[in-house]
Short mmCIF file of C-alpha atoms in Angstrom, two decimals:
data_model
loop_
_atom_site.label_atom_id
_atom_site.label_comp_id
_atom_site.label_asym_id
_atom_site.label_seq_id
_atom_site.Cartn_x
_atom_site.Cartn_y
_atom_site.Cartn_z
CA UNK A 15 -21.61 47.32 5.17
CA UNK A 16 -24.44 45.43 3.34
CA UNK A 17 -22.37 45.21 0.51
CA UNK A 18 -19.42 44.35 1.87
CA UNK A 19 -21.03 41.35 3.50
CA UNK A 20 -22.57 40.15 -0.02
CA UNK A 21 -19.00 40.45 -1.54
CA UNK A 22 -17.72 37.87 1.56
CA UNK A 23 -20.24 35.87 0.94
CA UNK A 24 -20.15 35.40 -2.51
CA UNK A 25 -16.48 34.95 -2.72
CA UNK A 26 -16.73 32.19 0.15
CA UNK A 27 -18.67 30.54 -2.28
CA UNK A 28 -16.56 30.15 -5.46
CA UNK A 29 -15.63 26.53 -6.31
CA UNK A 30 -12.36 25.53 -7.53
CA UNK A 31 -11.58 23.56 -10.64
CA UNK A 32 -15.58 22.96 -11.08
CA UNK A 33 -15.09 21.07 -14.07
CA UNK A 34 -12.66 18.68 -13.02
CA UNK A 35 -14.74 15.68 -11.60
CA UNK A 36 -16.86 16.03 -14.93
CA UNK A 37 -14.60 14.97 -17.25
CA UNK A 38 -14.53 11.00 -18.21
CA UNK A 39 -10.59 10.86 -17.61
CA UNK A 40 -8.27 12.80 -15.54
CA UNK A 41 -4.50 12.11 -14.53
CA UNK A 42 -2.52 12.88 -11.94
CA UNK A 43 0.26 11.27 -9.53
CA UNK A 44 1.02 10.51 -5.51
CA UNK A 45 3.61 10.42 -3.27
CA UNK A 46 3.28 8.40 0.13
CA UNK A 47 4.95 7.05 2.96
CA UNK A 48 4.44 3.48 4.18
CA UNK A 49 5.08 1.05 7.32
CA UNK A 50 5.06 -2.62 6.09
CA UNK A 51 4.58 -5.30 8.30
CA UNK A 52 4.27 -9.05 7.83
CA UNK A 53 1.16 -10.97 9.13
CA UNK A 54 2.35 -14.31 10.43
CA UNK A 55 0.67 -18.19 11.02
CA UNK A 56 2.33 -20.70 12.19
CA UNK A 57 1.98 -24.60 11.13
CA UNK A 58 0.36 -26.67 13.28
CA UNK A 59 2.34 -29.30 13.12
CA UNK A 60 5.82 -28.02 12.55
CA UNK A 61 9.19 -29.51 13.32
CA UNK A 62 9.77 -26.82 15.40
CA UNK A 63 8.06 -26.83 18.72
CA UNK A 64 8.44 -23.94 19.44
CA UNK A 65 8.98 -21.20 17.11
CA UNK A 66 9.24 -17.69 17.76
CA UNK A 67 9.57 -15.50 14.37
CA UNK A 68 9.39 -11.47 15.18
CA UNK A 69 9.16 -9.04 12.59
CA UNK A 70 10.18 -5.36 13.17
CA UNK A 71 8.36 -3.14 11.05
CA UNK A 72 9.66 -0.01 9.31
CA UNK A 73 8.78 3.33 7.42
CA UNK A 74 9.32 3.16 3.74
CA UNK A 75 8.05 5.41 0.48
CA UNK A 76 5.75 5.08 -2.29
CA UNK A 77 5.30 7.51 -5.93
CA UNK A 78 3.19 6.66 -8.22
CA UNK A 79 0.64 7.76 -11.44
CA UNK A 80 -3.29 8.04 -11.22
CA UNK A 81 -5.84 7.82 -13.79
CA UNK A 82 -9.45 8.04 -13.12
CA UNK A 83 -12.13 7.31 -14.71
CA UNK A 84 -15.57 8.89 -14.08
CA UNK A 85 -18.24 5.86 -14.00
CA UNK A 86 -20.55 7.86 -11.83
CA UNK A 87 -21.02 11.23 -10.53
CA UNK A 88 -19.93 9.59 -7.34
CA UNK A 89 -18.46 6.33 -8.19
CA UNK A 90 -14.92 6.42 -10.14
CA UNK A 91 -12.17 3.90 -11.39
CA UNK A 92 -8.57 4.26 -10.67
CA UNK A 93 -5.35 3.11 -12.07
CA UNK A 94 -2.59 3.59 -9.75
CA UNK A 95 0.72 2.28 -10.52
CA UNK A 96 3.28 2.99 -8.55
CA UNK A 97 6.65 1.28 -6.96
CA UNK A 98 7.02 1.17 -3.11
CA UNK A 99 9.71 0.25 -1.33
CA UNK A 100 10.46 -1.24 2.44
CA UNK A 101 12.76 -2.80 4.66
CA UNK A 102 11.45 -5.01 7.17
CA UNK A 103 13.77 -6.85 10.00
CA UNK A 104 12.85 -10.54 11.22
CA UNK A 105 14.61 -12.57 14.15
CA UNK A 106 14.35 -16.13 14.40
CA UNK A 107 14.39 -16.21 17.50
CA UNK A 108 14.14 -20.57 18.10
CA UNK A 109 17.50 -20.80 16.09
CA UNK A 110 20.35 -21.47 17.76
CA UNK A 111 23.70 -23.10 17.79
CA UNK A 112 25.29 -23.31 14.88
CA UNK A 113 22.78 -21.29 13.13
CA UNK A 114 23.48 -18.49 15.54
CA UNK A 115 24.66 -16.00 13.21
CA UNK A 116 21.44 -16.74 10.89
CA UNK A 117 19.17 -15.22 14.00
CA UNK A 118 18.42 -11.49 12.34
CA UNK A 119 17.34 -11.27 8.76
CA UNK A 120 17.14 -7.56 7.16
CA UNK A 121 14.67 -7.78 4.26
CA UNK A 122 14.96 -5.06 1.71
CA UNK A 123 11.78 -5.12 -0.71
CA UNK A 124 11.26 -3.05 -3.79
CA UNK A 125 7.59 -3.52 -5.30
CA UNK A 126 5.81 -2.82 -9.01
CA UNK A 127 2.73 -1.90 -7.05
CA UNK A 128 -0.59 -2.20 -9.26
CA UNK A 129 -4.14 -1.24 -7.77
CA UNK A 130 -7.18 -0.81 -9.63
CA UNK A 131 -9.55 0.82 -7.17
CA UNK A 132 -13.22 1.61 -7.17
CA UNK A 133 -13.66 5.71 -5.30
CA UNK A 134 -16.82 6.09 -3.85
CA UNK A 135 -16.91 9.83 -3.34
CA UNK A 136 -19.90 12.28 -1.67
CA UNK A 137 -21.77 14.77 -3.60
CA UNK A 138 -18.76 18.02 -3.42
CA UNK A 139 -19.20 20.97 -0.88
CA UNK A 140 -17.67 24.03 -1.42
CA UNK A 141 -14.28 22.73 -1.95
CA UNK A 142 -14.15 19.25 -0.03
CA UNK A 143 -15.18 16.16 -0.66
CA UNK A 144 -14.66 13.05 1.66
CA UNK A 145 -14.71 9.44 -0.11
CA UNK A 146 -13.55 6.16 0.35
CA UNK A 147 -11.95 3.85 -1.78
CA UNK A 148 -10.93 -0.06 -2.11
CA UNK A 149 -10.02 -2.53 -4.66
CA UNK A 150 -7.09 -5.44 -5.45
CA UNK A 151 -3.79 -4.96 -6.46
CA UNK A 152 -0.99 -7.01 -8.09
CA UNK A 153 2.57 -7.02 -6.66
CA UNK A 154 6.05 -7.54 -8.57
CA UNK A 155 8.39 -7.85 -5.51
CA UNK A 156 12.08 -6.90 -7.50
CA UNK A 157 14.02 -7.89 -4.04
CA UNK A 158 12.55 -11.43 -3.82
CA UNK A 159 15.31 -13.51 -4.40
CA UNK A 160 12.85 -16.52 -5.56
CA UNK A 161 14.91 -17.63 -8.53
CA UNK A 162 18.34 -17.85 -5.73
CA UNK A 163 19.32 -21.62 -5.64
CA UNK A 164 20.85 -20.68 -2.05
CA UNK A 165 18.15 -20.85 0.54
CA UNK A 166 18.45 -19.53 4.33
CA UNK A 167 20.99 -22.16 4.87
CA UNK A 168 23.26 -20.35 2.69
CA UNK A 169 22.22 -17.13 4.12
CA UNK A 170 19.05 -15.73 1.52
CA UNK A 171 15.70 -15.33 2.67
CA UNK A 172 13.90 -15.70 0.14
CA UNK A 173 9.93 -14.10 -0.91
CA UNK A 174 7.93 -14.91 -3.89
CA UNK A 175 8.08 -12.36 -6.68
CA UNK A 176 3.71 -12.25 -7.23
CA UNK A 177 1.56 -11.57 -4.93
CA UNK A 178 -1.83 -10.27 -4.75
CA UNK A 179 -3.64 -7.91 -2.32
CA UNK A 180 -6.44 -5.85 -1.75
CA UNK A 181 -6.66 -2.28 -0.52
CA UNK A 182 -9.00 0.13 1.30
CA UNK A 183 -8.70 3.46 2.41
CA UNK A 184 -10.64 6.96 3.13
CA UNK A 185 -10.07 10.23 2.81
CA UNK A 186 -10.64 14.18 1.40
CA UNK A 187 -9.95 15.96 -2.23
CA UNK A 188 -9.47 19.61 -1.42
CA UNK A 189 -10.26 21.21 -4.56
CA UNK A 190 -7.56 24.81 -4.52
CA UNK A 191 -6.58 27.01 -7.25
CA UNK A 192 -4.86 24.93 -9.50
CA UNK A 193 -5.22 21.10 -8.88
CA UNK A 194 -6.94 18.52 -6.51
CA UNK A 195 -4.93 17.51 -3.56
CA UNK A 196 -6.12 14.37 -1.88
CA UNK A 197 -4.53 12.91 1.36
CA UNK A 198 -5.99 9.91 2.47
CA UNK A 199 -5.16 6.98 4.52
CA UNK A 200 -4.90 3.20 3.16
CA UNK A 201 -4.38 -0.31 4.14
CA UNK A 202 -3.02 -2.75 1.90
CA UNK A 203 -3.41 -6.87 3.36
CA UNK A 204 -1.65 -9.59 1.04
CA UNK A 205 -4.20 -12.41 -0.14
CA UNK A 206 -1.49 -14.75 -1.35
CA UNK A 207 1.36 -16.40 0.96
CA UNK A 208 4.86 -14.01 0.08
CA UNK A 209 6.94 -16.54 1.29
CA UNK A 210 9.29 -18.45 -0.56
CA UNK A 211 10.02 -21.67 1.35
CA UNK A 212 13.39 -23.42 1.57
CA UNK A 213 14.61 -26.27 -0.64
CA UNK A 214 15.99 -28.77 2.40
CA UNK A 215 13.22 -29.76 4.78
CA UNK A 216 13.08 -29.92 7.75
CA UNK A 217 14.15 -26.09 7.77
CA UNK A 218 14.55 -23.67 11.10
CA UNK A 219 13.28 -20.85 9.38
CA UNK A 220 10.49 -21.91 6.79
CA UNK A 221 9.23 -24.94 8.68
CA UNK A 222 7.61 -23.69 11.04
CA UNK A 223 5.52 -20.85 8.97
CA UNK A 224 2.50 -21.79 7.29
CA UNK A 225 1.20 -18.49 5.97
CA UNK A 226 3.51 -15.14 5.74
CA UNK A 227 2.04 -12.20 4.11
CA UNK A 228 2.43 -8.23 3.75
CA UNK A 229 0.19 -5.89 5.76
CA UNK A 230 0.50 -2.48 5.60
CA UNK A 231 -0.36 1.17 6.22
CA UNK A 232 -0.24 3.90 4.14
CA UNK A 233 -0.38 7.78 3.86
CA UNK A 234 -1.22 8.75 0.60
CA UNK A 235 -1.00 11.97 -1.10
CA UNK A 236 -2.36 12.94 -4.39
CA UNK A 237 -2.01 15.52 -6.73
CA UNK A 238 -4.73 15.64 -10.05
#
């Protein structure tokens, strides 16, 4: 029995991949899912009086490569490229009249997502080890429509196509057999103003929006 126990024990205690986290570079990629939202401010001193601008947020998908690079036994740079897309539904809902049919806008964005992200990780036990993570990012929105001459009078809504944000998240690696697999959980704010404001002032939909900018959630899996 006494030996049985030891054998238990000692197996309970092997480490997966203990070399892994040692090395100065190691690659890998993610996979995640997304819900994208816009944070909204209104100008002060619009045209409108009283605007009302609702955004309906939806689930979208993210993939992506990692590199890492080991500054610290506990501190680590990443590289995370990745593209991420999203639709997100506004309604205007202070236009009216003629401008009826211009109420409901479906915006379908593709992004070149860019982070570089410092990892603050804990010293490793057993298999586990929680962190958390945070850094800026540069956006390439493919779906912004920004060079379109037509503007929502002509039926685009249009975003910019750079933006900047920054990014913080937390979660585990699980160390197993044959690779690290890292779930965590992330939010991503925009810094810069996404949107792209119409040519012909005074405008129902741009007017009254001084500051319009992505903020979402994300659930991010990794594989290294």
């Amino acid at each position: 029995l006494l030996m049985t126990s030891n054998m238990f024990a000692q197996k309970e205690r092997i480490e997966n991949l203990p070399n892994l986290d040692k090395a100065k570079f190691h690659y890998g990629f993610y996979l995640g899912i997304n819900r994208n939202d816009f944070k909204l401010d209104y100008r002060p001193n619009s045209t409108v009086a009283d605007p009302k601008v609702y955004v309906e947020p939806s689930y979208g998908f993210n993939v992506g490569l990692i590199a890492d690079y080991r500054l610290h036994k506990n501190i680590s740079l990443r590289f995370e490229p990745g593209l991420m897309t999203n639709i997100k539904k506004i309604t205007f809902g202070h236009v009216a009249g003629t401008d009826a049919q211009r109420e409901r806008e479906e915006v379908g964005s593709t992004f070149l997502h860019i982070p570089v992200l410092l990892k603050f990780s804990t010293d490793r036990l057993d298999n586990v080890r929680p962190y958390v993570m945070g850094g800026l990012s540069f956006d390439h929105n493919f779906s912004s429509n920004e060079k379109n001459s037509d503007d929502n009078s002509s039926g685009e809504f249009r975003m910019k196509s750079s933006n900047f944000m920054y990014e913080l998240g937390v979660g585990i690696d699980i160390y197993l057999q044959y690779f690290k697999f890292s779930p965590s959980i992330r939010g991503v704010f925009a810094i810069t103003d996404e949107l792209k404001y119409d040519d012909a002032s005074p405008s129902q939909w741009t007017d009254p929006i001084n500051y319009m900018g992505t903020r979402g959630v994300f659930l991010h899996f990794a594989f290294e």
